[in-house]
Amino acid sequence: MRPASDKIPQPTLSRLTLYLRCLRRLAREGVNTISSAKMEAHCGIVPAQIRKDLSYFGEFGKPGAGYDVQHLLARLTEIMQLDREQRIAIIGAGNLGAALAGYAGFAQSPFRIVGIFDNNFNKIGRMLWNHEILDLQRLSEINQHMRANIGIIAVPAEAAQEVADQLLKSGVSAILNFAPTLIEVPPDVAVRNVDLTRELEVLCYHLDRLTSSPQDASPNDDQ
Amino acid sequence: MRPASDKIPQPTLSRLTLYLRCLRRLAREGVNTISSAKMEAHCGIVPAQIRKDLSYFGEFGKPGAGYDVQHLLARLTEIMQLDREQRIAIIGAGNLGAALAGYAGFAQSPFRIVGIFDNNFNKIGRMLWNHEILDLQRLSEINQHMRANIGIIAVPAEAAQEVADQLLKSGVSAILNFAPTLIEVPPDVAVRNVDLTRELEVLCYHLDRLTSSPQDASPNDDQ
DNA sequence: CTCTATCAGTGAACTATTTCACGAGCTGCC
DNA sequence: GGCAGCTCGTGAAATAGTTCACTGATAGAG
């Protein structure tokens, strides 16, 4: 299956990023070739699943040998569009927005934070990690030359939908939403939610209920 | 099905927290009763799914009327164990740890941050949001009286596994992991991962590929 | 009190995802 | 070159999760 876009299961996409992470490490360690079986030890995904996931995008492996680390890394990077710069605008310069803006993990990644916005006049104009905090009112205008294509929403729940609308109007086509609320967008926009409270609440449910009977990979994985 | 623990699908648990959020708002707004159909407008989950989810835990609704908001809220809160204080230890006083520690959303929630730990001697002893940053080395010892049962890992990937092990040794039985790496725990421990980079990478995949054909709730939902 | 509209709960059907299991292709050693 | 041992790709089977569609109950109007 070559189309590389049509009917890829969501969980597969999520695991792809996991494989990428493994492959980057293997490449750094000078490993040339890896089989799906050995890969399991690195990323915790069973071999059959790894092979099936990869097979959605092409035939990358060689029977008897496994996958060429460099090659697979390059192909997956391309498929995930991580071979080009991805420009991010962060909306909300509170605790979370500030922490995200300062995240060191972006250093050797295609992700580049190009702007931080807030609507609080006490914050606008102040510096945050080498970025001037910009006026949210001017998002559309500024993004004409800033050209962020991914927006991160790090504002209170009440403001999230409005911020999402503004992001879309500004030309952003993917949103990572940290606000604990549902945001509605047209079907051609990708949204992922990260919801601290939801995760904690699910953990609470399991407290004192997990008694070694469930499968190995406890209440987790994908998403 | 009364057992309330046995074979609940993961996605159901995740949605339960969503229903809770709706119910809290409805209760605040003085709504007495809500049907699964009206609930859809509030949380974006289809009625059949809502009914099925709730039915795993008991029969909460009245035919012809719907669900009693107060009653359902109380029951779900109890089921999720959110009716009692939940004590959280945050490991890692970096950007992220600090942001989490200062999260205002915990104010009217059962979650209470009882300790923040780090292994950096420049940070230990300093104050962060009314908490003294404590020595990670002393986690087990301190947690004997601190009694955190949930641990949040906000350290670099390299340190995550070791921190997880220490948390478990200290009596924590649920972990929220923000480090971009797999952590291994015994099957009686609940883990949830929040992985910023993974989410961003999945978003990248969808960039310029979503062309209004896919279903409504774009690449998202559950996890 | 009766009739109608509404709505929960639920087995059955359906869809999505994971796992199995096997054929065929490399590799590298004799 | 031939054989043994891996390992991939993949249809088919199994499992997990969602949606349908129907039953029976309740509410509320008249």
Short mmCIF file of C-alpha atoms (C1' of nucleotides) in Angstrom, two decimals:
data_model
loop_
_atom_site.label_atom_id
_atom_site.label_comp_id
_atom_site.label_asym_id
_atom_site.label_seq_id
_atom_site.Cartn_x
_atom_site.Cartn_y
_atom_site.Cartn_z
CA MET A 1 0.00 0.00 0.00
CA ARG A 2 1.78 3.11 -1.17
CA PRO A 3 -0.72 5.99 -0.86
CA ALA A 4 0.70 6.69 2.58
CA SER A 5 -2.29 8.68 3.66
CA ASP A 6 -5.52 6.95 2.99
CA LYS A 7 -6.55 4.57 5.69
CA ILE A 8 -3.79 4.46 8.24
CA PRO A 9 -5.14 3.53 11.69
CA GLN A 10 -4.61 6.25 14.23
CA PRO A 11 -2.74 3.95 16.63
CA THR A 12 -0.32 3.13 13.84
CA LEU A 13 0.58 6.78 13.37
CA SER A 14 1.15 7.16 17.04
CA ARG A 15 3.45 4.16 17.09
CA LEU A 16 5.34 5.42 14.09
CA THR A 17 6.66 8.25 16.21
CA LEU A 18 7.81 5.67 18.67
CA TYR A 19 9.70 3.76 16.03
CA LEU A 20 11.30 7.00 14.93
CA ARG A 21 12.55 7.62 18.41
CA CYS A 22 14.08 4.14 18.58
CA LEU A 23 15.63 4.45 15.17
CA ARG A 24 17.24 7.76 16.03
CA ARG A 25 18.84 6.17 19.04
CA LEU A 26 19.94 3.10 17.12
CA ALA A 27 21.43 5.29 14.41
CA ARG A 28 23.31 7.29 17.02
CA GLU A 29 24.62 4.06 18.50
CA GLY A 30 25.85 2.95 15.10
CA VAL A 31 23.47 0.03 14.66
CA ASN A 32 23.05 -0.72 10.96
CA THR A 33 20.26 -3.21 10.87
CA ILE A 34 17.42 -4.20 13.18
CA SER A 35 14.74 -6.85 13.05
CA SER A 36 11.21 -6.31 14.27
CA ALA A 37 11.92 -8.84 17.01
CA LYS A 38 14.90 -6.91 18.35
CA MET A 39 12.98 -3.70 17.98
CA GLU A 40 10.44 -4.95 20.48
CA ALA A 41 13.05 -4.74 23.20
CA HIS A 42 13.58 -1.08 22.39
CA CYS A 43 10.04 0.19 22.04
CA GLY A 44 7.80 -2.42 23.62
CA ILE A 45 5.72 -3.08 20.53
CA VAL A 46 5.32 -6.69 19.42
CA PRO A 47 7.04 -7.67 16.16
CA ALA A 48 3.87 -8.49 14.23
CA GLN A 49 2.52 -5.06 15.04
CA ILE A 50 5.70 -3.34 13.95
CA ARG A 51 5.74 -5.16 10.64
CA LYS A 52 2.07 -4.46 10.00
CA ASP A 53 2.47 -0.78 10.84
CA LEU A 54 5.41 -0.35 8.52
CA SER A 55 3.76 -2.34 5.76
CA TYR A 56 1.08 0.35 5.42
CA PHE A 57 3.75 2.61 3.97
CA GLY A 58 5.83 0.28 1.87
CA GLU A 59 8.27 -2.58 2.08
CA PHE A 60 11.23 -1.41 4.05
CA GLY A 61 12.66 -4.64 5.35
CA LYS A 62 14.74 -7.39 3.90
CA PRO A 63 13.78 -10.96 4.80
CA GLY A 64 16.54 -12.66 6.70
CA ALA A 65 18.17 -9.38 7.61
CA GLY A 66 15.61 -6.96 9.03
CA TYR A 67 15.37 -3.21 8.50
CA ASP A 68 18.19 -0.93 7.52
CA VAL A 69 18.22 1.61 10.32
CA GLN A 70 19.37 4.60 8.30
CA HIS A 71 17.03 3.90 5.45
CA LEU A 72 13.96 3.30 7.59
CA LEU A 73 14.75 6.36 9.66
CA ALA A 74 14.97 8.50 6.55
CA ARG A 75 11.78 7.15 5.05
CA LEU A 76 9.72 7.48 8.20
CA THR A 77 11.04 10.97 8.80
CA GLU A 78 9.89 11.88 5.34
CA ILE A 79 6.49 10.23 5.76
CA MET A 80 5.88 12.10 8.99
CA GLN A 81 7.03 15.29 7.29
CA LEU A 82 9.74 15.77 9.86
CA ASP A 83 12.33 16.39 7.17
CA ARG A 84 11.27 20.01 6.90
CA GLU A 85 10.95 22.84 9.39
CA GLN A 86 7.64 22.96 11.22
CA ARG A 87 6.72 26.35 12.56
CA ILE A 88 4.84 26.57 15.83
CA ALA A 89 2.92 29.40 17.42
CA ILE A 90 2.21 29.09 21.13
CA ILE A 91 -0.88 30.86 22.40
CA GLY A 92 -0.81 31.61 26.10
CA ALA A 93 2.27 32.76 27.98
CA GLY A 94 1.27 31.35 31.35
CA ASN A 95 3.06 28.61 33.24
CA LEU A 96 2.43 26.01 30.61
CA GLY A 97 3.08 28.19 27.59
CA ALA A 98 6.33 29.31 29.11
CA ALA A 99 7.40 25.76 29.89
CA LEU A 100 6.63 24.65 26.35
CA ALA A 101 8.45 27.60 24.86
CA GLY A 102 11.52 26.65 26.84
CA TYR A 103 11.41 22.96 26.08
CA ALA A 104 14.94 21.90 25.26
CA GLY A 105 13.79 18.87 23.29
CA PHE A 106 12.99 21.09 20.32
CA ALA A 107 16.65 21.91 19.81
CA GLN A 108 17.48 19.13 17.37
CA SER A 109 14.03 18.69 15.96
CA PRO A 110 12.22 20.15 12.99
CA PHE A 111 9.99 22.05 15.40
CA ARG A 112 10.68 25.71 15.68
CA ILE A 113 8.78 28.03 17.93
CA VAL A 114 8.25 31.16 15.91
CA GLY A 115 5.94 33.12 18.14
CA ILE A 116 4.34 33.32 21.56
CA PHE A 117 1.08 35.20 21.98
CA ASP A 118 -0.98 36.38 24.90
CA ASN A 119 -3.77 38.84 25.44
CA ASN A 120 -2.58 40.07 28.82
CA PHE A 121 -1.17 43.58 28.42
CA ASN A 122 1.18 43.01 31.32
CA LYS A 123 2.84 40.23 29.39
CA ILE A 124 2.79 41.59 25.87
CA GLY A 125 6.17 43.01 24.99
CA ARG A 126 8.01 41.13 27.70
CA MET A 127 10.64 38.62 26.69
CA LEU A 128 10.29 34.88 27.20
CA TRP A 129 13.17 32.62 26.23
CA ASN A 130 14.39 35.02 23.54
CA HIS A 131 10.90 35.59 22.22
CA GLU A 132 8.94 38.74 22.65
CA ILE A 133 5.43 37.97 23.80
CA LEU A 134 3.13 39.22 21.08
CA ASP A 135 -0.39 40.59 21.10
CA LEU A 136 -2.90 37.85 20.46
CA GLN A 137 -5.14 40.41 18.74
CA ARG A 138 -2.53 40.71 16.02
CA LEU A 139 -2.12 36.94 15.46
CA SER A 140 -3.56 36.83 11.93
CA GLU A 141 -1.67 39.88 10.84
CA ILE A 142 1.66 38.72 12.28
CA ASN A 143 1.30 35.18 11.03
CA GLN A 144 1.22 36.42 7.47
CA HIS A 145 4.97 36.64 7.58
CA MET A 146 5.60 34.41 10.60
CA ARG A 147 3.94 31.50 8.78
CA ALA A 148 3.34 29.14 11.68
CA ASN A 149 1.43 26.07 10.52
CA ILE A 150 0.98 24.45 13.93
CA GLY A 151 -0.66 26.15 16.87
CA ILE A 152 -0.37 25.18 20.51
CA ILE A 153 -3.23 26.27 22.73
CA ALA A 154 -2.08 26.88 26.28
CA VAL A 155 -4.83 29.12 27.56
CA PRO A 156 -7.68 28.54 30.04
CA ALA A 157 -10.57 26.39 28.88
CA GLU A 158 -12.93 29.34 28.47
CA ALA A 159 -10.71 30.94 25.85
CA ALA A 160 -9.72 27.81 23.95
CA GLN A 161 -12.41 27.76 21.29
CA GLU A 162 -11.92 31.38 20.40
CA VAL A 163 -8.17 30.93 20.20
CA ALA A 164 -8.67 27.89 17.98
CA ASP A 165 -10.86 29.92 15.63
CA GLN A 166 -8.26 32.64 15.45
CA LEU A 167 -5.49 30.17 14.77
CA LEU A 168 -7.41 28.70 11.87
CA LYS A 169 -8.13 32.14 10.49
CA SER A 170 -4.41 32.81 10.65
CA GLY A 171 -3.60 29.88 8.43
CA VAL A 172 -2.65 27.25 10.99
CA SER A 173 -3.83 23.78 10.01
CA ALA A 174 -2.94 21.65 13.01
CA ILE A 175 -3.59 22.31 16.67
CA LEU A 176 -2.23 20.85 19.86
CA ASN A 177 -4.72 21.71 22.57
CA PHE A 178 -3.71 21.73 26.22
CA ALA A 179 -6.90 23.36 27.41
CA PRO A 180 -9.25 20.97 29.21
CA THR A 181 -12.11 21.42 26.85
CA LEU A 182 -13.47 20.21 23.54
CA ILE A 183 -12.59 22.43 20.63
CA GLU A 184 -14.49 22.22 17.37
CA VAL A 185 -12.74 22.59 14.06
CA PRO A 186 -13.51 21.82 10.42
CA PRO A 187 -12.66 18.28 9.31
CA ASP A 188 -9.58 19.33 7.39
CA VAL A 189 -7.83 20.47 10.54
CA ALA A 190 -5.92 18.08 12.76
CA VAL A 191 -6.32 18.44 16.50
CA ARG A 192 -4.69 16.55 19.33
CA ASN A 193 -5.64 17.11 22.92
CA VAL A 194 -3.33 16.81 25.87
CA ASP A 195 -5.33 16.83 29.02
CA LEU A 196 -3.50 16.62 32.31
CA THR A 197 -6.58 16.34 34.47
CA ARG A 198 -8.10 13.59 32.37
CA GLU A 199 -4.94 11.54 32.63
CA LEU A 200 -4.79 12.00 36.36
CA GLU A 201 -8.41 11.05 36.76
CA VAL A 202 -7.94 7.87 34.78
CA LEU A 203 -4.98 7.02 36.99
CA CYS A 204 -7.16 7.51 40.04
CA TYR A 205 -9.64 5.00 38.73
CA HIS A 206 -6.93 2.38 38.64
CA LEU A 207 -5.59 3.10 42.10
CA ASP A 208 -5.91 0.00 44.23
CA ARG A 209 -7.71 -1.80 41.45
CA LEU A 210 -4.81 -3.14 39.44
CA THR A 211 -3.85 -6.39 41.07
CA SER A 212 -1.37 -7.96 38.66
CA SER A 213 -4.04 -9.78 36.66
CA PRO A 214 -4.33 -7.40 33.68
CA GLN A 215 -2.08 -7.66 30.70
CA ASP A 216 1.48 -6.47 30.87
CA ALA A 217 1.25 -3.06 29.32
CA SER A 218 -1.07 -1.72 32.00
CA PRO A 219 -3.56 1.04 31.30
CA ASN A 220 -1.60 2.92 28.80
CA ASP A 221 0.03 2.76 25.38
CA ASP A 222 -1.15 4.49 22.26
CA GLN A 223 -3.22 7.34 22.22
CA MET B 1 -22.58 -5.06 35.34
CA ARG B 2 -21.77 -3.88 38.83
CA PRO B 3 -18.16 -4.99 39.51
CA ALA B 4 -17.00 -1.57 38.36
CA SER B 5 -13.51 -2.70 37.71
CA ASP B 6 -13.33 -5.86 35.75
CA LYS B 7 -13.40 -5.36 32.03
CA ILE B 8 -13.93 -1.69 31.41
CA PRO B 9 -12.52 -0.62 28.05
CA GLN B 10 -9.78 1.94 28.37
CA PRO B 11 -11.57 4.44 26.10
CA THR B 12 -14.60 4.24 28.35
CA LEU B 13 -12.57 5.32 31.35
CA SER B 14 -11.14 8.18 29.43
CA ARG B 15 -14.59 9.31 28.38
CA LEU B 16 -15.87 9.02 31.92
CA THR B 17 -13.65 11.92 32.89
CA LEU B 18 -15.22 13.85 30.07
CA TYR B 19 -18.69 13.17 31.35
CA LEU B 20 -17.58 14.27 34.77
CA ARG B 21 -16.41 17.56 33.41
CA CYS B 22 -19.76 18.11 31.70
CA LEU B 23 -21.72 17.14 34.75
CA ARG B 24 -19.78 19.52 36.94
CA ARG B 25 -20.65 22.34 34.61
CA LEU B 26 -24.27 21.32 34.34
CA ALA B 27 -24.52 21.10 38.11
CA ARG B 28 -23.02 24.57 38.42
CA GLU B 29 -25.55 25.86 35.92
CA GLY B 30 -28.38 24.38 37.92
CA VAL B 31 -29.43 21.76 35.39
CA ASN B 32 -31.23 18.93 37.16
CA THR B 33 -31.59 16.32 34.51
CA ILE B 34 -29.88 15.50 31.23
CA SER B 35 -30.46 12.93 28.53
CA SER B 36 -27.68 11.19 26.67
CA ALA B 37 -28.87 12.99 23.54
CA LYS B 38 -28.50 16.44 25.09
CA MET B 39 -25.22 15.40 26.61
CA GLU B 40 -23.80 14.90 23.15
CA ALA B 41 -23.98 18.62 22.55
CA HIS B 42 -21.85 19.18 25.63
CA CYS B 43 -19.15 16.59 25.26
CA GLY B 44 -19.24 15.46 21.65
CA ILE B 45 -19.85 11.78 22.41
CA VAL B 46 -22.75 10.08 20.68
CA PRO B 47 -25.69 9.06 22.88
CA ALA B 48 -25.33 5.32 22.34
CA GLN B 49 -21.74 5.51 23.46
CA ILE B 50 -22.62 7.49 26.55
CA ARG B 51 -25.30 5.04 27.55
CA LYS B 52 -23.04 2.07 26.95
CA ASP B 53 -20.21 3.61 28.92
CA LEU B 54 -22.39 4.36 31.89
CA SER B 55 -24.05 0.96 31.76
CA TYR B 56 -20.75 -0.69 32.64
CA PHE B 57 -21.09 0.77 36.09
CA GLY B 58 -24.75 0.50 36.83
CA GLU B 59 -28.13 1.91 35.84
CA PHE B 60 -28.10 5.59 36.52
CA GLY B 61 -30.77 6.90 34.20
CA LYS B 62 -34.53 7.00 34.22
CA PRO B 63 -36.32 6.17 30.97
CA GLY B 64 -38.29 9.11 29.72
CA ALA B 65 -36.34 11.54 31.85
CA GLY B 66 -32.62 10.98 31.46
CA TYR B 67 -29.93 11.16 34.10
CA ASP B 68 -30.13 13.07 37.34
CA VAL B 69 -27.15 15.39 37.14
CA GLN B 70 -26.35 15.51 40.84
CA HIS B 71 -26.73 11.81 41.32
CA LEU B 72 -24.68 10.80 38.30
CA LEU B 73 -22.00 13.31 39.21
CA ALA B 74 -21.78 11.87 42.70
CA ARG B 75 -21.64 8.29 41.52
CA LEU B 76 -19.03 8.87 38.85
CA THR B 77 -16.91 10.90 41.23
CA GLU B 78 -16.99 8.00 43.61
CA ILE B 79 -16.21 5.43 40.93
CA MET B 80 -13.22 7.42 39.76
CA GLN B 81 -12.14 7.81 43.39
CA LEU B 82 -12.23 11.55 43.09
CA ASP B 83 -14.23 11.85 46.28
CA ARG B 84 -11.08 11.59 48.35
CA GLU B 85 -7.83 13.52 48.43
CA GLN B 86 -5.22 12.28 45.98
CA ARG B 87 -1.68 13.10 46.89
CA ILE B 88 0.80 13.85 44.15
CA ALA B 89 4.57 13.99 44.15
CA ILE B 90 6.20 15.80 41.25
CA ILE B 91 9.68 14.67 40.31
CA GLY B 92 11.67 17.24 38.42
CA ALA B 93 11.60 20.93 39.15
CA GLY B 94 12.46 22.09 35.65
CA ASN B 95 10.21 24.10 33.36
CA LEU B 96 7.58 21.46 33.16
CA GLY B 97 7.64 20.41 36.82
CA ALA B 98 7.32 24.03 37.83
CA ALA B 99 4.43 24.62 35.46
CA LEU B 100 2.61 21.56 36.76
CA ALA B 101 3.21 22.53 40.35
CA GLY B 102 1.64 25.89 39.68
CA TYR B 103 -1.34 24.60 37.75
CA ALA B 104 -4.35 26.49 39.01
CA GLY B 105 -6.75 23.78 37.91
CA PHE B 106 -5.88 21.71 40.97
CA ALA B 107 -7.44 24.27 43.28
CA GLN B 108 -10.93 22.78 43.43
CA SER B 109 -9.96 19.22 42.71
CA PRO B 110 -9.07 16.24 44.85
CA PHE B 111 -5.50 16.50 43.60
CA ARG B 112 -3.04 17.91 46.03
CA ILE B 113 0.59 18.41 45.31
CA VAL B 114 2.40 17.32 48.42
CA GLY B 115 5.99 17.40 47.28
CA ILE B 116 8.36 18.47 44.53
CA PHE B 117 11.68 16.68 44.16
CA ASP B 118 14.83 17.27 42.18
CA ASN B 119 18.38 16.00 42.27
CA ASN B 120 19.99 19.30 41.34
CA PHE B 121 21.68 20.77 44.40
CA ASN B 122 21.14 24.28 43.09
CA LYS B 123 17.43 23.71 43.22
CA ILE B 124 17.06 21.67 46.40
CA GLY B 125 15.95 23.90 49.24
CA ARG B 126 14.62 26.64 47.00
CA MET B 127 10.93 27.44 47.08
CA LEU B 128 8.56 26.79 44.23
CA TRP B 129 4.94 27.86 44.59
CA ASN B 130 5.01 27.51 48.37
CA HIS B 131 6.79 24.18 48.20
CA GLU B 132 10.35 23.61 49.16
CA ILE B 133 12.13 21.60 46.48
CA LEU B 134 13.20 18.39 48.15
CA ASP B 135 16.13 16.08 47.60
CA LEU B 136 15.20 13.26 45.25
CA GLN B 137 17.60 10.99 47.12
CA ARG B 138 15.33 11.22 50.12
CA LEU B 139 12.12 10.45 48.25
CA SER B 140 11.40 7.09 49.92
CA GLU B 141 12.19 8.37 53.35
CA ILE B 142 10.14 11.55 52.99
CA ASN B 143 7.20 9.80 51.40
CA GLN B 144 6.72 7.67 54.48
CA HIS B 145 4.91 10.57 56.06
CA MET B 146 4.12 12.54 52.91
CA ARG B 147 2.13 9.59 51.57
CA ALA B 148 1.86 10.57 47.91
CA ASN B 149 0.16 7.82 45.93
CA ILE B 150 0.56 9.37 42.49
CA GLY B 151 3.88 10.36 41.00
CA ILE B 152 4.44 12.73 38.10
CA ILE B 153 7.67 12.25 36.21
CA ALA B 154 8.92 15.52 34.75
CA VAL B 155 12.58 14.70 34.25
CA PRO B 156 14.67 14.09 31.12
CA ALA B 157 14.16 10.78 29.33
CA GLU B 158 17.48 9.34 30.55
CA ALA B 159 16.41 9.61 34.18
CA ALA B 160 12.81 8.52 33.80
CA GLN B 161 13.16 4.80 34.42
CA GLU B 162 15.23 5.28 37.54
CA VAL B 163 12.79 7.85 38.88
CA ALA B 164 9.93 5.47 38.19
CA ASP B 165 11.66 2.74 40.15
CA GLN B 166 12.24 5.07 43.06
CA LEU B 167 8.63 6.21 43.01
CA LEU B 168 7.41 2.64 43.20
CA LYS B 169 9.80 1.87 46.03
CA SER B 170 8.35 4.86 47.84
CA GLY B 171 4.85 3.48 47.73
CA VAL B 172 3.41 5.32 44.76
CA SER B 173 1.09 3.15 42.70
CA ALA B 174 0.23 5.33 39.73
CA ILE B 175 2.51 7.32 37.49
CA LEU B 176 1.97 10.10 35.02
CA ASN B 177 5.03 10.17 32.80
CA PHE B 178 5.94 13.27 30.83
CA ALA B 179 9.36 11.97 29.82
CA PRO B 180 9.55 10.95 26.16
CA THR B 181 10.49 7.37 26.86
CA LEU B 182 9.00 4.02 27.70
CA ILE B 183 9.02 3.22 31.39
CA GLU B 184 8.60 -0.32 32.62
CA VAL B 185 6.60 -1.09 35.72
CA PRO B 186 5.00 -4.14 37.29
CA PRO B 187 1.48 -4.91 36.09
CA ASP B 188 -0.16 -3.66 39.26
CA VAL B 189 1.00 -0.11 38.63
CA ALA B 190 -0.91 2.28 36.40
CA VAL B 191 1.06 4.46 34.02
CA ARG B 192 -0.11 7.11 31.61
CA ASN B 193 2.24 8.83 29.25
CA VAL B 194 1.95 12.38 28.05
CA ASP B 195 4.30 12.89 25.21
CA LEU B 196 4.46 16.31 23.64
CA THR B 197 6.78 15.35 20.82
CA ARG B 198 4.71 12.37 19.83
CA GLU B 199 1.60 14.47 19.60
CA LEU B 200 3.36 17.06 17.50
CA GLU B 201 4.77 14.45 15.19
CA VAL B 202 1.36 12.91 14.63
CA LEU B 203 0.03 16.35 13.81
CA CYS B 204 2.79 16.79 11.27
CA TYR B 205 1.74 13.63 9.53
CA HIS B 206 -1.70 15.08 8.96
CA LEU B 207 -0.50 18.44 7.71
CA ASP B 208 -1.76 18.99 4.18
CA ARG B 209 -3.24 15.50 4.13
CA LEU B 210 -6.60 16.10 5.73
CA THR B 211 -8.90 17.21 2.95
CA SER B 212 -12.36 17.24 4.51
CA SER B 213 -13.09 13.63 3.62
CA PRO B 214 -12.31 11.96 6.97
CA GLN B 215 -14.90 11.62 9.67
CA ASP B 216 -15.89 14.58 11.74
CA ALA B 217 -13.81 14.10 14.83
CA SER B 218 -10.50 14.37 13.01
CA PRO B 219 -7.37 12.59 14.27
CA ASN B 220 -8.08 12.78 17.90
CA ASP B 221 -10.45 11.69 20.66
CA ASP B 222 -9.68 9.16 23.29
CA GLN B 223 -6.24 8.09 23.89
"C1'" DC C 1 -56.63 7.77 33.38
"C1'" DT C 2 -54.93 7.41 28.75
"C1'" DC C 3 -52.13 8.52 25.14
"C1'" DT C 4 -47.89 10.14 23.15
"C1'" DA C 5 -43.32 11.34 23.14
"C1'" DT C 6 -39.07 10.54 25.29
"C1'" DC C 7 -35.34 7.94 26.86
"C1'" DA C 8 -32.34 4.31 29.22
"C1'" DG C 9 -30.38 -0.25 28.83
"C1'" DT C 10 -28.82 -3.86 25.91
"C1'" DG C 11 -27.98 -7.83 22.71
"C1'" DA C 12 -26.65 -8.00 18.04
"C1'" DA C 13 -24.31 -6.15 14.07
"C1'" DC C 14 -20.65 -3.77 12.58
"C1'" DT C 15 -16.05 -1.67 12.36
"C1'" DA C 16 -11.43 -1.17 13.79
"C1'" DT C 17 -7.30 -3.00 15.41
"C1'" DT C 18 -4.24 -6.57 16.83
"C1'" DT C 19 -2.31 -11.00 16.58
"C1'" DC C 20 -1.44 -15.30 14.28
"C1'" DA C 21 0.70 -18.22 11.19
"C1'" DC C 22 2.64 -19.24 6.99
"C1'" DG C 23 4.82 -18.67 2.31
"C1'" DA C 24 8.73 -16.78 0.26
"C1'" DG C 25 13.15 -14.35 0.27
"C1'" DC C 26 17.85 -13.32 2.12
"C1'" DT C 27 22.15 -14.45 4.37
"C1'" DG C 28 25.98 -16.73 5.30
"C1'" DC C 29 28.21 -20.92 6.22
"C1'" DC C 30 29.84 -25.35 4.51
"C1'" DG D 1 25.59 -24.29 -4.97
"C1'" DG D 2 22.88 -26.02 -1.27
"C1'" DC D 3 21.20 -25.96 3.21
"C1'" DA D 4 19.85 -23.95 7.75
"C1'" DG D 5 18.24 -20.22 10.07
"C1'" DC D 6 16.22 -15.82 10.18
"C1'" DT D 7 12.93 -12.48 9.03
"C1'" DC D 8 9.67 -9.94 6.24
"C1'" DG D 9 4.98 -9.13 4.29
"C1'" DT D 10 0.37 -10.50 4.56
"C1'" DG D 11 -4.21 -12.72 4.38
"C1'" DA D 12 -7.01 -14.72 7.81
"C1'" DA D 13 -8.49 -15.19 12.56
"C1'" DA D 14 -9.16 -13.19 16.84
"C1'" DT D 15 -10.17 -9.47 19.83
"C1'" DA D 16 -11.66 -4.92 21.12
"C1'" DG D 17 -14.63 -1.22 20.73
"C1'" DT D 18 -18.59 1.32 18.60
"C1'" DT D 19 -23.05 1.89 16.75
"C1'" DC D 20 -27.60 0.15 15.78
"C1'" DA D 21 -32.13 -0.87 16.76
"C1'" DC D 22 -35.43 -2.55 19.69
"C1'" DT D 23 -37.77 -3.25 24.29
"C1'" DG D 24 -39.83 -1.60 28.00
"C1'" DA D 25 -40.35 2.16 31.30
"C1'" DT D 26 -41.52 6.89 32.61
"C1'" DA D 27 -43.15 11.51 32.23
"C1'" DG D 28 -46.34 14.78 31.24
"C1'" DA D 29 -50.23 16.65 28.67
"C1'" DG D 30 -55.04 16.57 28.12
#
